[in-house]
XYZ file of C-alpha atoms in Angstrom:
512
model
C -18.754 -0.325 15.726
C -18.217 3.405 14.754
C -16.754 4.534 11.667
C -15.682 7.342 10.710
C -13.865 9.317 7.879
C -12.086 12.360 8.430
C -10.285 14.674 5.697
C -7.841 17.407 6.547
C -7.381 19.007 2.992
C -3.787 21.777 2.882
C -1.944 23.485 0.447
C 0.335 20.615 -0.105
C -1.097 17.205 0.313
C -4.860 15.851 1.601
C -5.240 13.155 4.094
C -8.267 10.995 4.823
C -8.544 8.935 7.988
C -11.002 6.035 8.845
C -11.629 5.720 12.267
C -13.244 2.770 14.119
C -14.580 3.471 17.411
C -11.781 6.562 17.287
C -8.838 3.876 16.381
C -6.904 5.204 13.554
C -7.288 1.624 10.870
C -6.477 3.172 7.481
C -5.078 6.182 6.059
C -4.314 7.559 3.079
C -2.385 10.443 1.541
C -2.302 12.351 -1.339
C 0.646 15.299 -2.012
C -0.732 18.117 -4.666
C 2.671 18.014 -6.460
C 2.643 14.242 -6.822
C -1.102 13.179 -7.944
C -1.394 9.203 -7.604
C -1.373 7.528 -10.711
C -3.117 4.261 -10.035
C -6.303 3.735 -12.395
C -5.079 6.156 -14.483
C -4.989 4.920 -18.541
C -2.478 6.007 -20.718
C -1.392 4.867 -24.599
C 2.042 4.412 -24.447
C 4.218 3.295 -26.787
C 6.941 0.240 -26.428
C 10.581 1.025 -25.894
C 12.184 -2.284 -25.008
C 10.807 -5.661 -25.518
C 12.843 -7.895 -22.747
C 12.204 -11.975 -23.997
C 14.780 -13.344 -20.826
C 11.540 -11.478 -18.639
C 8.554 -11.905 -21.052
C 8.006 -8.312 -20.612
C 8.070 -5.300 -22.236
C 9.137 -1.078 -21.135
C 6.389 1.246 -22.423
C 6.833 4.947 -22.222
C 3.619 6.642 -20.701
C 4.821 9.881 -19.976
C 6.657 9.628 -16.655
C 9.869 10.273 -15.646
C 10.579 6.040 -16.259
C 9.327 3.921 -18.148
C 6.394 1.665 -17.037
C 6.675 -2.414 -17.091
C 4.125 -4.494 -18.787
C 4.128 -8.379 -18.365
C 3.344 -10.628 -21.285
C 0.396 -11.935 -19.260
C -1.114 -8.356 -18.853
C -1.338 -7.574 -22.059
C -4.247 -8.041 -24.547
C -4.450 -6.673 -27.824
C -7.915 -7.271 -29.599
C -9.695 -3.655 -28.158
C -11.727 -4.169 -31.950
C -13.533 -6.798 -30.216
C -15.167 -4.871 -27.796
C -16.657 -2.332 -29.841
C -20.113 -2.969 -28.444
C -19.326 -0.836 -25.733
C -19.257 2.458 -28.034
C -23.603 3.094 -27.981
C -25.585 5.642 -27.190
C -27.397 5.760 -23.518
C -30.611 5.233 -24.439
C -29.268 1.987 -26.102
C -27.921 -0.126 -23.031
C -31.486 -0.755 -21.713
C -31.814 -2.852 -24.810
C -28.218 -4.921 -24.004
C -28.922 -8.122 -22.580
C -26.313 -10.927 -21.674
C -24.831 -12.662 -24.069
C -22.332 -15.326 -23.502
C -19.987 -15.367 -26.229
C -16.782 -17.769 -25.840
C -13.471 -16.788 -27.531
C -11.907 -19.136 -29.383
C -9.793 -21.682 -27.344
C -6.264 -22.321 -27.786
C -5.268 -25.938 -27.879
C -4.288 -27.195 -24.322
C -0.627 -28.315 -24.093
C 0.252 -32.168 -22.210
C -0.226 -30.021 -18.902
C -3.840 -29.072 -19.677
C -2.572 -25.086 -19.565
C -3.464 -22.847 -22.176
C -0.053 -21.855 -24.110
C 0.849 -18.576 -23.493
C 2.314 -16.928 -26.290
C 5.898 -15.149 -26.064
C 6.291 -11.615 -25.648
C 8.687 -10.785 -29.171
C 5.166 -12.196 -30.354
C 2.797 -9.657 -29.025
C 5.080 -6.526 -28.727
C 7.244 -4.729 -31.051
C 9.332 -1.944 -30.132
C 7.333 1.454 -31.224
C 4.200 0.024 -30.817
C 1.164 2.140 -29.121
C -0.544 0.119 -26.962
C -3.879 0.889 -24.218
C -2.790 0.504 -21.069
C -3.368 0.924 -17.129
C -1.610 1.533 -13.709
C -1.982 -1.770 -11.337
C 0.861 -0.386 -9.574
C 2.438 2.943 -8.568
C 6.210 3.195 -8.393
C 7.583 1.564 -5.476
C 11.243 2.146 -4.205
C 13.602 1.608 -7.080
C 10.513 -0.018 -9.225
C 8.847 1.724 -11.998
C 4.934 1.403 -11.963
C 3.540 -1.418 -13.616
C 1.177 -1.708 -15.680
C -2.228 -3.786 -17.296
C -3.706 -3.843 -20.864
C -6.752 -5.490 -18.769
C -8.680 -2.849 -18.021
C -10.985 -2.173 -15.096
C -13.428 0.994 -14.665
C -15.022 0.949 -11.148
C -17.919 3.037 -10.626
C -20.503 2.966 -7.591
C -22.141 -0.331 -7.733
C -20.319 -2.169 -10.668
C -16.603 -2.288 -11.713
C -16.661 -2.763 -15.990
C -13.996 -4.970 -16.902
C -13.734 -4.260 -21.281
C -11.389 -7.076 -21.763
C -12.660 -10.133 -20.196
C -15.914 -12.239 -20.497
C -17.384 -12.168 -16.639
C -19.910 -11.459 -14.230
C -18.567 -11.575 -10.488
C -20.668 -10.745 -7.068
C -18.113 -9.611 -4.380
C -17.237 -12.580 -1.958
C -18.483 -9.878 1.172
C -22.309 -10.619 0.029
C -22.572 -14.073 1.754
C -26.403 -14.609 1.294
C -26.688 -17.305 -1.585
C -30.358 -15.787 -2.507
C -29.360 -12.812 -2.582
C -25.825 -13.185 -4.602
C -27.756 -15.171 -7.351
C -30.563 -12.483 -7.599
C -27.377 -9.733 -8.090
C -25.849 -12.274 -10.387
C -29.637 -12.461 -12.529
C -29.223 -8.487 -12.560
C -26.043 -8.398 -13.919
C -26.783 -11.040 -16.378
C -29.568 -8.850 -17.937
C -27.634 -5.406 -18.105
C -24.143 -6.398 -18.936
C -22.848 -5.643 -22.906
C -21.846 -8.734 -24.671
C -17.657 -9.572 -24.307
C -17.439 -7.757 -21.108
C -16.895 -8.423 -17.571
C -18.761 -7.118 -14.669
C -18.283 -7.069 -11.432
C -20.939 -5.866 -8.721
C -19.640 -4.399 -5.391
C -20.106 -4.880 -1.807
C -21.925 -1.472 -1.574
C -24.887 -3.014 -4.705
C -26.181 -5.908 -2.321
C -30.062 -5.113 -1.583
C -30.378 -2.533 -4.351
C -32.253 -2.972 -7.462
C -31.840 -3.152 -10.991
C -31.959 0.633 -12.202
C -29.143 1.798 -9.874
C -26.841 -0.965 -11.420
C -28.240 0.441 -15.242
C -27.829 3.856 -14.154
C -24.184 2.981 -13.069
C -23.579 0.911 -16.343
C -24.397 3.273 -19.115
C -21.722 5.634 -16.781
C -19.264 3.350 -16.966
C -19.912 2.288 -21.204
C -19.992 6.282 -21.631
C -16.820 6.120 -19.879
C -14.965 3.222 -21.820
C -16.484 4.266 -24.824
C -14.562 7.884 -24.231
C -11.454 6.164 -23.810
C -11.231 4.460 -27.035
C -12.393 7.766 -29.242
C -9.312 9.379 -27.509
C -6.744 6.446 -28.488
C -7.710 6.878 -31.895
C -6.365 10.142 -32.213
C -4.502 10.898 -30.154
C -0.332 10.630 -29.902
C 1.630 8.336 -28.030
C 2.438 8.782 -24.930
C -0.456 10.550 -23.240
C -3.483 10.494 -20.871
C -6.731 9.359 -21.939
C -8.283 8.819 -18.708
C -7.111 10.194 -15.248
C -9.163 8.271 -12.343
C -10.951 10.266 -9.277
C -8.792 12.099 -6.801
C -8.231 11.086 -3.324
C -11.631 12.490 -1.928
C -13.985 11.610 -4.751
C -12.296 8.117 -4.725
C -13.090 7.860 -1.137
C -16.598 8.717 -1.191
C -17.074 6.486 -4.222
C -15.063 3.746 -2.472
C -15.346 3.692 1.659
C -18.487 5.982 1.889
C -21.125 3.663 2.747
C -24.196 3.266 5.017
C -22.540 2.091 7.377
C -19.982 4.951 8.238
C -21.568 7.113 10.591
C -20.686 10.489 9.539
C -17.406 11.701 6.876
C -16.352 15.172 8.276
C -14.014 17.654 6.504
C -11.911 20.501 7.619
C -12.133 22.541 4.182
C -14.754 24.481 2.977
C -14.077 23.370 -0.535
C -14.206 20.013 -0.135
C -17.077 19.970 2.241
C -19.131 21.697 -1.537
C -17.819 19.059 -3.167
C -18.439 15.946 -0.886
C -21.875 17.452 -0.901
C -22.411 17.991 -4.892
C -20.907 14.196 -5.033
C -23.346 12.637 -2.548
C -26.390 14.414 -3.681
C -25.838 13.216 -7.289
C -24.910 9.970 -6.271
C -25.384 8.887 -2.866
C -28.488 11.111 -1.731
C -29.353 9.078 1.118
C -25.867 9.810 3.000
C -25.957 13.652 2.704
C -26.880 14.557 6.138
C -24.191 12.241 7.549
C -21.270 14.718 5.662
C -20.259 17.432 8.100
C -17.386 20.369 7.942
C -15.006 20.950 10.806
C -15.136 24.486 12.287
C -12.801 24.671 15.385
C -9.860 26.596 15.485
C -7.933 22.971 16.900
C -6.273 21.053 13.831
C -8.569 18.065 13.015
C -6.188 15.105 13.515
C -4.737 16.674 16.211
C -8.233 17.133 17.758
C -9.283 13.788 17.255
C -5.891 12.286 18.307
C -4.817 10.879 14.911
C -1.877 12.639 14.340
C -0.353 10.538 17.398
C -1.526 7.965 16.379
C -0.247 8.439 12.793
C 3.654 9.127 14.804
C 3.061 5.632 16.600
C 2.651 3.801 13.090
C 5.843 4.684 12.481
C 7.873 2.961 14.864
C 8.707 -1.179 14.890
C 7.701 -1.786 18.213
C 3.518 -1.089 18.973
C 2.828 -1.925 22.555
C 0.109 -4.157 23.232
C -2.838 -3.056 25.974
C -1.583 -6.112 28.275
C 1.917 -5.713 28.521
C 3.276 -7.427 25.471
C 4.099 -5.640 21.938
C 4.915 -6.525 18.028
C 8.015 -5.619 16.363
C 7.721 -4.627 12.454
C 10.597 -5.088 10.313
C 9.482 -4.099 6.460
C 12.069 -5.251 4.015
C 11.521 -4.761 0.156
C 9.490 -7.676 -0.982
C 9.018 -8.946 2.791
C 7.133 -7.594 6.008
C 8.223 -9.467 9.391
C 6.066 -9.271 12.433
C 7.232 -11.220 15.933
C 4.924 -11.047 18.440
C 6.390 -10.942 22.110
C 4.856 -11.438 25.861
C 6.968 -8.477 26.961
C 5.609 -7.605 30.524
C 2.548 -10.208 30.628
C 3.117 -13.197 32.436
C -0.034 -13.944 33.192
C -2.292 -15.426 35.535
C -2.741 -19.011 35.712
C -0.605 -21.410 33.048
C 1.778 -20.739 29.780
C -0.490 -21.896 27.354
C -3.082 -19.839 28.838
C -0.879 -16.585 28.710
C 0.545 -17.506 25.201
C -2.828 -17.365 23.719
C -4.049 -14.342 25.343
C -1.061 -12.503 23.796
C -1.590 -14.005 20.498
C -5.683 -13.180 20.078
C -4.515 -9.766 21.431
C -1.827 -9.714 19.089
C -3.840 -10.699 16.086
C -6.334 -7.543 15.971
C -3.227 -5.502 16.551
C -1.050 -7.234 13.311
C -4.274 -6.933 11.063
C -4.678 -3.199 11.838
C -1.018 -2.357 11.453
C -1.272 -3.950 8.241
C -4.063 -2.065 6.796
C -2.799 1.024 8.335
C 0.694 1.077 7.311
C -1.039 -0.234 3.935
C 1.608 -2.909 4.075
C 2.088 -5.569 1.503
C 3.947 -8.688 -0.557
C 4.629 -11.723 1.590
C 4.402 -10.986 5.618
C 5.015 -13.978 7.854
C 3.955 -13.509 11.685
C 5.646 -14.859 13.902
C 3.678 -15.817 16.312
C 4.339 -17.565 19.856
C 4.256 -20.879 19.475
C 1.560 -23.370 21.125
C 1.219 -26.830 21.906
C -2.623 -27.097 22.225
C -4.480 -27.617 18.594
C -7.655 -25.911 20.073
C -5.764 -22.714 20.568
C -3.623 -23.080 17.049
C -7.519 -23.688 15.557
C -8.482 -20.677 17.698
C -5.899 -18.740 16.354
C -5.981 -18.411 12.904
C -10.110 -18.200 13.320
C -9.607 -15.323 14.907
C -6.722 -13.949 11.944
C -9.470 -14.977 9.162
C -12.220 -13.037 11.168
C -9.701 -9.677 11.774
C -8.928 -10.135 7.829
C -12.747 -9.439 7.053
C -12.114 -6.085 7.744
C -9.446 -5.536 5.277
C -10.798 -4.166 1.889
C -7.224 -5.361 0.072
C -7.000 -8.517 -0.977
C -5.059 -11.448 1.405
C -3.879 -15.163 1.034
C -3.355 -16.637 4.209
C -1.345 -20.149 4.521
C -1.740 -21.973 7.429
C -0.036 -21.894 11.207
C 3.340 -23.878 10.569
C 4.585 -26.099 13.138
C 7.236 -23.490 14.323
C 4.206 -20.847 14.981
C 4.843 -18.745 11.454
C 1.789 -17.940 9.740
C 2.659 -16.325 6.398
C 0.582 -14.257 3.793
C 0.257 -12.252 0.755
C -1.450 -8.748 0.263
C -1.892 -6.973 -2.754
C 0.279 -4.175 -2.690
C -0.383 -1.093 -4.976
C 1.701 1.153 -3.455
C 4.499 2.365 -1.325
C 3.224 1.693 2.076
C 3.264 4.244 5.020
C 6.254 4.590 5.980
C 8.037 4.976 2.759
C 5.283 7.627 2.074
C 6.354 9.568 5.390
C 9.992 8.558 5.918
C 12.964 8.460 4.142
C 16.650 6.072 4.811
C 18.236 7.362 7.686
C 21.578 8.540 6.166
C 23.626 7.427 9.620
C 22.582 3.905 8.703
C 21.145 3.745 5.163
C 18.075 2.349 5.960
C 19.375 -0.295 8.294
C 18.451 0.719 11.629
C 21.403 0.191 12.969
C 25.132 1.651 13.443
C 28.206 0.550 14.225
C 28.783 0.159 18.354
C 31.187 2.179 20.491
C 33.393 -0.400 20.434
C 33.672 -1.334 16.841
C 34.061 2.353 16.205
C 37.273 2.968 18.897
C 38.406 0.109 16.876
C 38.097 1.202 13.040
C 39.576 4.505 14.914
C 42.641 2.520 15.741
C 42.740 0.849 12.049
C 43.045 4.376 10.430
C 45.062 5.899 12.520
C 47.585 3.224 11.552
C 47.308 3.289 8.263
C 47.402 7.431 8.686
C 50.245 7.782 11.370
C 53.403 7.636 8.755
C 52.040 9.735 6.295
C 51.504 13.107 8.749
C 54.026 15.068 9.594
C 55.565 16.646 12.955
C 54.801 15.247 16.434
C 50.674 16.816 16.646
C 47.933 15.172 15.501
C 44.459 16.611 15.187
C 41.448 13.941 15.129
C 37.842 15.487 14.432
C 34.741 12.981 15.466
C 31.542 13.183 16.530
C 30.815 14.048 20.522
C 29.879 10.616 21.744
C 33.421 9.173 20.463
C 35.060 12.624 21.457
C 34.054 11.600 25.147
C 34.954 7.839 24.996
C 38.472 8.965 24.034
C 38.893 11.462 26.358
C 36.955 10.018 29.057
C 37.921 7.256 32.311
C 41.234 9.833 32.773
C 41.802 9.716 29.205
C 42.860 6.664 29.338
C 42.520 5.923 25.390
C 43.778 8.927 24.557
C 46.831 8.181 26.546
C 47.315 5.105 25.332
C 47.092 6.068 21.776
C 49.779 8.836 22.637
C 52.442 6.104 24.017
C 51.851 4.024 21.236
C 52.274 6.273 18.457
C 54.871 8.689 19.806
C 53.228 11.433 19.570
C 50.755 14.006 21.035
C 47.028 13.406 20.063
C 44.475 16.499 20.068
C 40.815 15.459 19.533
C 38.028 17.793 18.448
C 34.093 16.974 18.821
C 32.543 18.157 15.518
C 28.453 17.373 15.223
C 28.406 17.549 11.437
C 30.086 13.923 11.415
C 28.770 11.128 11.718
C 29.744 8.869 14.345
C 31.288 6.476 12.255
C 33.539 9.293 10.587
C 37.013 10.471 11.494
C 39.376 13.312 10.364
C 43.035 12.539 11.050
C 45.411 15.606 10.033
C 48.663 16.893 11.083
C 48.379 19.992 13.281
């Protein structure tokens, strides 16, 4: 497979695409005036503690407050003080495994988790971190648990770990990562090595370490002075984020259409990532780049609920606030031999379809598929292999229940923030958001209901009534018959007036 990563930098906002064998999968977006705030760390100080929620409001800065759950908060930063050493010092750190102090276990066998009025008081400066930007009417959420990804390892301050990601599937080589890791990691910490560490060695995942301690040890020096709220720690911007994130061997070449960022890609990936440099390009035709390499049509199609399927049949995507539903439909396929034949063609076809509209419309919360249903357990087996094998692909995380009897398969992905569309569209103000108006019908009939209620309150025998053109013409059209009949049953003589700034469910009723 190809990949690709493509960034059109503007005055206003930067876009990067990834491409796989020229299909648009994932995009992101990121406007000048509105810099994403994941990542970022902030000490903030408590406005309202909520007990009814076991959560707290800290004030960070922002326009709203933030919202901190009880079980995202940790408060003993003393402990980790380890962390604050000198470079030529973490060669010497070896692993240490030092257990906290366990709670007593309750009749459940759960740790007790202690209340919020507990932990929080309001004015109190706490350390804390975006897990989530602001999503409709939600403020951004936030994480005393703190997590510092660099190129190989992600540094975790507050928790006592070493993790291998679940991509490296070679046992020998996640236990000879997990050794590594072992040996370099600070005592009290957590780290966690990354898909992009498996077959390098030891001194990469050193160099990477005393980066990230530097980094964490920057952090706390800045929450001891300074006042609360304010920044301590702003993570990478789009680009950087990307080539620290996506860029990896096996993308075949990352091309940008801005002379600026085409320096810095370069000054990034020969400090870091030296082996990739001759596989960063910059864009020279006079031809926008998306619209070059067909992604800006592409981008338009992600936009719309139904996607068309290369056989015939399609998807429809209905995104909700805490809920995505997809249906998947035979549409014009019917097939060549039997129905259970057809039905699972569509499906397979529909599953590498679903998965990339979810990544690319960065969709997430609970989605349930609904899927057409089967009656062979083969193809129901066949099915969800072929989901769990399309769901590799994904970098964000996914929970996927099994194929119910009625063909739903639902699932759960991490969602950071607002996905695609809400990025690139807003409620349409006809419908609020709905996607759907009143019909013709209904409408000639709330225009019957108010002129009813309006009739005995004009005066004189004219009546003006301003509405939009497509009602104008149902009143006035078929001989004018419902203008006519509105005339003989009201007594008097009707004028109507097409006006475009209404909207068709809107009326005007005054005496002439």
């Amino acid at each position: 497979m190809q990949r690709e990563i493509i960034i059109n930098s503007s005055d206003t906002e930067t876009r990067v695409a990834l491409l796989e064998n020229s299909i648009l999968a994932e995009l992101y977006i990121e406007r000048k005036s509105r810099l994403g705030i994941t990542g970022n760390i902030y000490k903030g100080k408590v406005t309202k503690v909520l007990p009814g929620m076991q959560a707290a409001f800290v004030d960070i800065g922002l326009s709203r407050d933030v919202f901190l759950y009880v079980s995202d908060f940790f408060d003993h930063l003393e402990e980790y003080e380890p962390l604050i050493c000198d470079e030529e010092d973490t060669d010497e750190i070896t692993h240490l495994e030092k257990k906290k102090p366990s709670k007593q276990k309750d009749k459940a066998g759960k740790q007790p988790q202690e209340s919020i009025e507990t932990l929080l008081k309001q004015g109190q400066e706490v350390l804390v971190q975006v897990a989530k930007e602001p999503i409709g009417t939600k403020g951004a959420r936030v994480t005393s648990h703190i997590t510092l990804p660099g190129r190989y390892l992600v540094l975790m301050p507050t928790v006592d770990h070493v993790g291998v990601s679940h991509r490296i599937t070679d046992q020998t080589e996640r236990q000879r990562l997990k050794d590594i890791i072992k040996r370099i990691k600070p005592p009290n910490v957590g780290l966690i090595l990354r898909t992009v560490g498996e077959g390098k060695d030891e001194a990469e995942f050193v160099s990477d370490m005393q980066f990230l301690s530097k980094l964490w040890s920057n952090v706390l020096k800045k929450n001891e002075t300074a006042p609360a709220p304010s920044l301590l720690h702003r993570d990478l911007d789009l680009v950087l984020k990307t080539l620290r994130d996506i860029f990896t061997p096996d993308i075949d070449r990352l091309i940008t259409d801005s002379v600026e960022e085409y320096e810095r890609c370069l000054e990034f990936v020969d400090t870091l990532l030296p082996t990739l440099t001759s596989k960063v390009k910059l864009y020279l035709k006079q031809r926008p780049i998306f619209d070059y390499l067909n992604i800006e049509a592409q981008i338009d199609k992600a936009l719309k609920k139904k996607v068309w399927l290369k056989s015939g049949g399609y998807i429809v995507i209905d995104e909700a606030e805490a809920l995505v539903a997809i249906d998947v439909n035979t549409g014009k396929y019917v097939g060549k031999k039997n129905l259970e034949d057809t039905i699972l063609k569509i499906n397979l076809e529909a599953v590498k379809e679903v998965v990339r509209q979810v990544r690319l419309r960065d969709l997430g919360g609970i989605i349930v598929i609904d899927f057409i249903d089967m009656a062979k357990e083969p193809n129901r087996r066949a099915l969800m292999n072929k989901l769990q094998e399309e769901l590799k692909k994904d970098r964000t995380r996914t929970q996927v229940l099994q194929l119910s009897e009625l063909g739903l398969v639902q699932m759960t992905r991490k969602r950071i923030k607002q996905s695609l569309g809400k990025v690139l569209t807003k409620p349409c103000p006809y419908c609020m958001g709905n996607g759907r108006i009143k019909s013709d019908k209904a409408i000639l009939t709330s225009l019957n209901r108010e002129i009813s209620q309006a009739i005995h309150k004009l005066n004189g025998d004219d009546v003006l009534i301003r509405m939009h053109p497509t009602i104008a013409n149902l009143i006035c059209g078929n001989k004018k018959r419902e203008l006519n009949r509105l005339q003989k049953t009201y007594g008097k003589r009707f004028t109507v007036q097409a006006d475009d700034n209404l909207h068709q469910e809107q009326f005007v009723i005054a005496s002439l």
